[in-house]
């Protein structure tokens, strides 16, 4: 893996920024350009041992190349993550089938008008199983640094023995530095997801899937439903792998968005499946009388009845519930539509994340 990554790195680094630049959802920081030097030392040998992190003060997040004045790999010091994992175990409540594996499959140097940075592509899979639905995230160094700063602020005890690689004044874009950071980020995410408290932390969960949800929301709002399916499905896979709390607003948003997009591209069976899951989220039991039905309940019931009829699936339960709610005085005309919910939903507001 390391040799393959090295080849990709050299092809990416020494093409002067050629190639497609993925869309970015975050604010681009102004960065100073570091020197680009080719390293003769074998990166595979550098990755052969245990990689650990450097402690020390947090650095300013203004640029990829700012921060520490260290110019060598002595800034990767501190306790080994592998030692930390062996001492803490996989964490109480994390079963073997829930262990996640992370692999940096690409690291590209991106040069735009105002900044230059490295974009890391990371595959997320269930460890020890034939995961047929891997998820993918693309993040830069500053994304990891913001996550680490938030975790240190809110989970100081769990983060006490875990340090983070400093920024470097020079050589941020060499193959050796990028390869070492790739390995470091793999170990960092493995450690976070091995501890239940950190794995369930909102900032960790949002780090994984929120950018895809926001991209999907933007594409839905402008009517690009086919394009929205990719990021939305990836966000769904990530939430599945992290272990989704079934009362999360984000999970409901994901299901409703997929339902709408699949309807628009005429994949009606898929749309019906997502709609059915959303309804089971809003109605976890067989209750037919709801004192305070969710604003989306009636629109979803109307949609699932129509989709069930179109796909030839049983719709009797949902028809009965829809009829009961209408008898209780519910009015469809006064309800929020599914698309209105998707466009207006504030995905960034973590205060709404505890309930739907």
Short mmCIF file of C-alpha atoms in Angstrom, two decimals:
data_model
loop_
_atom_site.label_atom_id
_atom_site.label_comp_id
_atom_site.label_asym_id
_atom_site.label_seq_id
_atom_site.Cartn_x
_atom_site.Cartn_y
_atom_site.Cartn_z
CA UNK A 1 0.00 0.00 0.00
CA UNK A 2 2.77 2.45 0.90
CA UNK A 3 4.60 1.93 -2.39
CA UNK A 4 1.38 2.47 -4.36
CA UNK A 5 0.64 5.61 -2.39
CA UNK A 6 4.17 6.90 -3.03
CA UNK A 7 3.74 6.45 -6.78
CA UNK A 8 0.45 8.31 -6.74
CA UNK A 9 1.94 11.05 -4.60
CA UNK A 10 4.86 11.65 -6.95
CA UNK A 11 2.59 11.71 -9.98
CA UNK A 12 0.30 14.20 -8.22
CA UNK A 13 3.00 16.39 -6.71
CA UNK A 14 5.19 16.83 -9.77
CA UNK A 15 2.42 17.66 -12.24
CA UNK A 16 2.22 21.27 -11.07
CA UNK A 17 -1.31 20.91 -9.75
CA UNK A 18 -2.81 19.38 -12.95
CA UNK A 19 -6.00 17.35 -12.66
CA UNK A 20 -9.51 17.85 -11.45
CA UNK A 21 -9.98 19.71 -8.20
CA UNK A 22 -12.78 18.31 -6.00
CA UNK A 23 -15.41 20.71 -4.77
CA UNK A 24 -14.72 22.19 -1.39
CA UNK A 25 -17.45 23.12 1.09
CA UNK A 26 -15.31 24.87 3.69
CA UNK A 27 -13.78 28.34 3.63
CA UNK A 28 -10.41 28.43 1.88
CA UNK A 29 -7.63 29.75 4.06
CA UNK A 30 -4.80 31.95 2.72
CA UNK A 31 -1.66 29.91 2.78
CA UNK A 32 2.00 30.52 2.15
CA UNK A 33 3.56 28.23 -0.38
CA UNK A 34 6.10 25.79 1.00
CA UNK A 35 9.05 24.41 -0.92
CA UNK A 36 8.46 21.36 -3.05
CA UNK A 37 11.41 19.00 -2.88
CA UNK A 38 11.78 15.48 -4.18
CA UNK A 39 12.95 13.01 -1.53
CA UNK A 40 15.36 10.19 -2.41
CA UNK A 41 14.65 8.22 0.76
CA UNK A 42 12.23 5.34 0.41
CA UNK A 43 8.85 6.25 1.88
CA UNK A 44 7.99 2.57 2.29
CA UNK A 45 10.78 2.22 4.84
CA UNK A 46 9.55 5.31 6.67
CA UNK A 47 6.11 3.73 7.06
CA UNK A 48 7.46 0.40 8.22
CA UNK A 49 7.63 1.28 11.91
CA UNK A 50 5.18 2.66 14.41
CA UNK A 51 4.09 6.20 13.64
CA UNK A 52 3.23 8.38 16.60
CA UNK A 53 2.08 11.92 17.19
CA UNK A 54 3.70 15.01 18.52
CA UNK A 55 2.45 16.82 21.58
CA UNK A 56 2.85 20.50 22.11
CA UNK A 57 0.92 23.69 21.65
CA UNK A 58 -1.80 24.07 19.06
CA UNK A 59 -0.76 26.15 16.06
CA UNK A 60 -2.68 28.79 14.18
CA UNK A 61 -4.90 27.42 11.40
CA UNK A 62 -4.17 30.12 8.87
CA UNK A 63 -2.19 27.99 6.43
CA UNK A 64 -1.08 24.48 5.64
CA UNK A 65 2.54 25.55 5.91
CA UNK A 66 2.37 27.71 9.04
CA UNK A 67 2.93 26.73 12.65
CA UNK A 68 6.01 24.96 13.89
CA UNK A 69 9.49 26.04 12.86
CA UNK A 70 10.65 22.42 12.88
CA UNK A 71 11.74 21.40 9.43
CA UNK A 72 12.28 17.69 9.87
CA UNK A 73 10.18 14.72 10.84
CA UNK A 74 11.08 15.19 14.49
CA UNK A 75 7.64 16.76 14.82
CA UNK A 76 6.12 13.26 14.77
CA UNK A 77 6.91 12.41 18.38
CA UNK A 78 5.02 11.35 21.48
CA UNK A 79 3.11 8.26 22.52
CA UNK A 80 2.53 5.66 19.86
CA UNK A 81 -1.06 5.29 18.77
CA UNK A 82 -0.54 1.56 18.45
CA UNK A 83 0.61 1.43 22.05
CA UNK A 84 -2.37 3.54 23.05
CA UNK A 85 -4.75 1.19 21.30
CA UNK A 86 -3.21 -1.87 22.88
CA UNK A 87 -3.43 -0.35 26.35
CA UNK A 88 -7.02 0.82 26.04
CA UNK A 89 -8.38 -2.10 24.06
CA UNK A 90 -11.09 -1.52 21.49
CA UNK A 91 -13.31 0.22 24.00
CA UNK A 92 -16.29 -1.00 25.96
CA UNK A 93 -19.35 -1.29 23.75
CA UNK A 94 -17.46 -1.55 20.44
CA UNK A 95 -17.96 -5.05 19.09
CA UNK A 96 -15.67 -6.70 16.57
CA UNK A 97 -18.15 -6.20 13.74
CA UNK A 98 -18.32 -2.46 14.57
CA UNK A 99 -14.57 -1.82 14.30
CA UNK A 100 -13.79 0.54 11.45
CA UNK A 101 -10.72 0.45 9.24
CA UNK A 102 -9.32 3.54 7.50
CA UNK A 103 -7.05 3.67 4.46
CA UNK A 104 -5.69 6.74 2.70
CA UNK A 105 -5.97 5.77 -0.96
CA UNK A 106 -4.92 9.08 -2.47
CA UNK A 107 -3.30 12.35 -1.40
CA UNK A 108 -3.31 15.14 -3.96
CA UNK A 109 -1.66 18.54 -3.84
CA UNK A 110 -4.33 21.11 -4.75
CA UNK A 111 -3.36 24.56 -6.00
CA UNK A 112 -6.06 27.18 -6.46
CA UNK A 113 -5.97 30.96 -6.77
CA UNK A 114 -5.38 31.75 -3.10
CA UNK A 115 -4.19 28.54 -1.45
CA UNK A 116 -2.25 25.34 -1.76
CA UNK A 117 -3.03 22.26 0.32
CA UNK A 118 -3.09 18.47 0.36
CA UNK A 119 -6.42 16.68 -0.01
CA UNK A 120 -6.48 13.19 1.55
CA UNK A 121 -8.95 10.59 0.23
CA UNK A 122 -9.79 8.02 2.91
CA UNK A 123 -11.80 4.81 2.50
CA UNK A 124 -13.89 3.75 5.52
CA UNK A 125 -14.75 0.05 5.81
CA UNK A 126 -15.89 -2.42 8.43
CA UNK A 127 -12.78 -4.21 9.66
CA UNK A 128 -12.57 -7.98 9.44
CA UNK A 129 -15.51 -8.35 7.07
CA UNK A 130 -16.21 -8.25 3.37
CA UNK A 131 -17.64 -4.74 3.38
CA UNK A 132 -19.41 -4.31 0.05
CA UNK A 133 -20.38 -0.70 0.70
CA UNK A 134 -17.22 1.23 1.64
CA UNK A 135 -17.60 4.94 2.26
CA UNK A 136 -15.17 7.67 1.26
CA UNK A 137 -14.20 10.99 2.81
CA UNK A 138 -11.86 13.68 1.44
CA UNK A 139 -10.32 15.94 4.06
CA UNK A 140 -7.34 18.28 4.40
CA UNK A 141 -4.93 18.82 7.27
CA UNK A 142 -6.85 21.82 8.62
CA UNK A 143 -10.04 19.71 8.86
CA UNK A 144 -8.25 17.21 11.09
CA UNK A 145 -6.73 20.01 13.13
CA UNK A 146 -10.13 21.61 13.83
CA UNK A 147 -11.53 18.25 14.89
CA UNK A 148 -8.60 17.67 17.23
CA UNK A 149 -8.95 21.10 18.82
CA UNK A 150 -12.67 20.53 19.46
CA UNK A 151 -12.05 17.09 20.97
CA UNK A 152 -9.35 18.43 23.28
CA UNK A 153 -11.74 21.12 24.47
CA UNK A 154 -14.71 18.85 25.20
CA UNK A 155 -13.10 15.44 25.84
CA UNK A 156 -9.89 16.35 27.61
CA UNK A 157 -9.55 13.09 29.58
CA UNK A 158 -9.98 10.82 26.56
CA UNK A 159 -7.62 12.96 24.48
CA UNK A 160 -4.94 13.35 27.17
CA UNK A 161 -2.61 10.72 25.69
CA UNK A 162 -3.39 11.43 22.06
CA UNK A 163 -1.34 14.08 20.30
CA UNK A 164 -1.43 15.57 16.84
CA UNK A 165 1.25 16.21 14.18
CA UNK A 166 2.36 19.83 14.07
CA UNK A 167 2.34 21.94 11.00
CA UNK A 168 5.72 22.48 9.39
CA UNK A 169 7.29 25.67 8.11
CA UNK A 170 8.79 23.88 5.12
CA UNK A 171 8.43 20.58 3.24
CA UNK A 172 4.67 20.28 3.78
CA UNK A 173 4.26 19.03 0.21
CA UNK A 174 7.06 16.49 -0.04
CA UNK A 175 6.17 12.85 -0.67
CA UNK A 176 7.71 11.84 2.67
CA UNK A 177 5.66 14.30 4.75
CA UNK A 178 2.43 13.47 2.94
CA UNK A 179 2.98 9.72 3.30
CA UNK A 180 3.70 10.04 7.02
CA UNK A 181 0.67 12.20 7.60
CA UNK A 182 -1.46 9.73 5.64
CA UNK A 183 -0.43 6.96 8.01
CA UNK A 184 -0.93 9.29 10.98
CA UNK A 185 -4.48 10.18 9.97
CA UNK A 186 -5.34 6.49 9.50
CA UNK A 187 -4.19 5.73 13.04
CA UNK A 188 -5.83 8.86 14.44
CA UNK A 189 -9.26 7.93 13.09
CA UNK A 190 -8.83 4.32 14.19
CA UNK A 191 -8.16 5.49 17.73
CA UNK A 192 -11.14 7.86 17.81
CA UNK A 193 -13.54 5.20 16.56
CA UNK A 194 -12.26 2.57 19.02
CA UNK A 195 -13.57 4.56 22.00
CA UNK A 196 -17.38 4.79 22.33
CA UNK A 197 -17.40 8.29 23.88
CA UNK A 198 -15.33 9.75 21.05
CA UNK A 199 -16.98 7.75 18.30
CA UNK A 200 -20.39 9.01 19.41
CA UNK A 201 -19.28 12.61 19.86
CA UNK A 202 -21.22 14.99 17.57
CA UNK A 203 -18.04 16.64 16.30
CA UNK A 204 -16.61 13.26 15.24
CA UNK A 205 -19.82 12.19 13.54
CA UNK A 206 -20.17 15.55 11.79
CA UNK A 207 -16.53 15.35 10.63
CA UNK A 208 -17.37 12.18 8.73
CA UNK A 209 -20.73 12.81 7.08
CA UNK A 210 -21.86 16.45 7.45
CA UNK A 211 -19.99 17.79 4.37
CA UNK A 212 -21.75 15.22 2.18
CA UNK A 213 -25.15 16.07 3.67
CA UNK A 214 -24.55 19.77 3.05
CA UNK A 215 -23.49 19.08 -0.53
CA UNK A 216 -26.60 16.95 -1.05
CA UNK A 217 -28.81 19.68 0.40
CA UNK A 218 -27.34 22.29 -1.93
CA UNK A 219 -27.83 20.08 -5.00
CA UNK A 220 -31.41 19.25 -4.02
CA UNK A 221 -32.21 22.94 -3.52
CA UNK A 222 -31.22 23.68 -7.13
CA UNK A 223 -32.95 20.60 -8.54
CA UNK A 224 -29.85 18.50 -9.32
CA UNK A 225 -31.31 15.29 -7.90
CA UNK A 226 -29.13 12.82 -9.81
CA UNK A 227 -25.96 14.58 -8.69
CA UNK A 228 -27.21 14.69 -5.09
CA UNK A 229 -27.54 10.90 -4.86
CA UNK A 230 -23.76 10.32 -4.65
CA UNK A 231 -23.02 12.44 -1.56
CA UNK A 232 -26.30 11.47 0.11
CA UNK A 233 -25.66 7.74 -0.28
CA UNK A 234 -22.11 8.21 0.99
CA UNK A 235 -23.43 10.11 4.03
CA UNK A 236 -25.88 7.27 4.67
CA UNK A 237 -23.10 4.67 4.54
CA UNK A 238 -20.98 6.71 6.95
CA UNK A 239 -23.84 7.05 9.43
CA UNK A 240 -24.50 3.32 9.15
CA UNK A 241 -20.87 2.50 9.89
CA UNK A 242 -20.64 4.89 12.82
CA UNK A 243 -23.81 3.44 14.34
CA UNK A 244 -26.73 5.81 13.91
CA UNK A 245 -28.82 7.04 16.83
CA UNK A 246 -32.28 6.55 15.35
CA UNK A 247 -33.64 9.85 16.69
CA UNK A 248 -31.14 11.99 14.85
CA UNK A 249 -32.34 14.81 12.65
CA UNK A 250 -29.50 14.10 10.25
CA UNK A 251 -30.61 10.51 9.76
CA UNK A 252 -34.18 11.61 9.00
CA UNK A 253 -32.87 14.23 6.59
CA UNK A 254 -30.78 11.58 4.81
CA UNK A 255 -33.73 9.21 4.32
CA UNK A 256 -36.13 11.93 3.17
CA UNK A 257 -33.57 13.40 0.78
CA UNK A 258 -32.86 9.99 -0.76
CA UNK A 259 -36.59 9.37 -1.13
CA UNK A 260 -37.06 12.65 -2.99
CA UNK A 261 -34.04 12.13 -5.23
CA UNK A 262 -34.94 8.55 -6.13
CA UNK A 263 -38.48 9.71 -7.00
CA UNK A 264 -37.14 12.42 -9.29
CA UNK A 265 -34.87 9.99 -11.18
CA UNK A 266 -37.71 7.43 -11.34
CA UNK A 267 -36.12 4.77 -9.16
CA UNK A 268 -39.41 4.20 -7.42
CA UNK A 269 -38.60 1.04 -5.48
CA UNK A 270 -35.58 2.71 -3.91
CA UNK A 271 -37.68 5.80 -3.14
CA UNK A 272 -40.33 3.67 -1.48
CA UNK A 273 -37.72 1.85 0.62
CA UNK A 274 -36.22 5.12 1.95
CA UNK A 275 -39.68 6.54 2.64
CA UNK A 276 -40.63 3.38 4.55
CA UNK A 277 -37.48 3.66 6.70
CA UNK A 278 -38.22 7.30 7.46
CA UNK A 279 -41.74 6.40 8.59
CA UNK A 280 -40.45 3.66 10.87
CA UNK A 281 -38.15 6.27 12.37
CA UNK A 282 -41.07 8.58 13.10
CA UNK A 283 -43.37 5.73 14.21
CA UNK A 284 -41.14 3.25 16.10
CA UNK A 285 -44.12 1.21 17.34
CA UNK A 286 -47.46 0.06 15.97
CA UNK A 287 -49.28 3.02 17.52
CA UNK A 288 -52.01 4.51 15.39
CA UNK A 289 -52.84 7.48 17.66
CA UNK A 290 -50.17 10.17 17.88
CA UNK A 291 -50.76 13.16 20.12
CA UNK A 292 -48.16 15.30 18.34
CA UNK A 293 -47.39 13.85 14.91
CA UNK A 294 -44.16 15.00 13.28
CA UNK A 295 -44.71 17.69 10.60
CA UNK A 296 -43.32 15.31 7.97
CA UNK A 297 -45.52 12.36 8.95
CA UNK A 298 -48.46 13.14 6.69
CA UNK A 299 -46.36 14.03 3.60
CA UNK A 300 -44.35 10.82 4.05
CA UNK A 301 -47.51 8.73 4.43
CA UNK A 302 -48.96 10.26 1.30
CA UNK A 303 -45.72 9.55 -0.57
CA UNK A 304 -45.38 5.94 0.61
CA UNK A 305 -48.98 5.12 -0.31
CA UNK A 306 -48.45 6.49 -3.82
CA UNK A 307 -45.07 4.76 -4.22
CA UNK A 308 -46.46 1.45 -2.91
CA UNK A 309 -49.25 1.61 -5.48
CA UNK A 310 -46.76 2.41 -8.27
CA UNK A 311 -44.43 -0.46 -7.31
CA UNK A 312 -47.11 -3.01 -6.46
CA UNK A 313 -46.24 -3.29 -2.77
CA UNK A 314 -48.55 -3.61 0.23
CA UNK A 315 -49.81 -0.20 1.31
CA UNK A 316 -52.65 -1.15 3.68
CA UNK A 317 -50.91 -0.29 6.96
CA UNK A 318 -49.90 3.16 5.75
CA UNK A 319 -53.32 3.83 4.20
CA UNK A 320 -55.01 2.97 7.50
CA UNK A 321 -52.70 5.26 9.45
CA UNK A 322 -53.19 8.07 6.95
CA UNK A 323 -56.96 7.68 7.22
CA UNK A 324 -56.79 7.64 11.04
CA UNK A 325 -54.73 10.84 11.17
CA UNK A 326 -57.13 12.60 8.85
CA UNK A 327 -60.02 11.58 11.11
CA UNK A 328 -58.09 13.07 14.04
CA UNK A 329 -58.10 16.42 12.26
CA UNK A 330 -54.73 16.43 10.49
CA UNK A 331 -54.70 18.53 7.33
CA UNK A 332 -52.29 17.85 4.51
CA UNK A 333 -52.46 21.40 3.15
CA UNK A 334 -51.02 22.82 6.39
CA UNK A 335 -48.03 20.44 6.53
CA UNK A 336 -44.44 21.11 5.51
CA UNK A 337 -43.65 19.41 2.23
CA UNK A 338 -40.69 17.05 1.99
CA UNK A 339 -38.75 19.38 -0.29
CA UNK A 340 -39.40 22.39 1.96
CA UNK A 341 -38.02 20.40 4.87
CA UNK A 342 -34.89 19.51 2.91
CA UNK A 343 -34.19 23.06 1.75
CA UNK A 344 -34.87 24.77 5.10
CA UNK A 345 -33.31 22.19 7.43
CA UNK A 346 -30.39 23.68 9.39
CA UNK A 347 -27.89 20.82 9.25
CA UNK A 348 -25.21 22.80 11.06
CA UNK A 349 -27.33 23.39 14.17
CA UNK A 350 -26.16 20.63 16.51
CA UNK A 351 -28.73 21.63 19.12
CA UNK A 352 -31.40 20.04 16.93
CA UNK A 353 -29.41 16.86 16.60
CA UNK A 354 -30.84 15.20 19.70
CA UNK A 355 -34.38 14.75 18.47
CA UNK A 356 -36.57 14.74 15.40
#
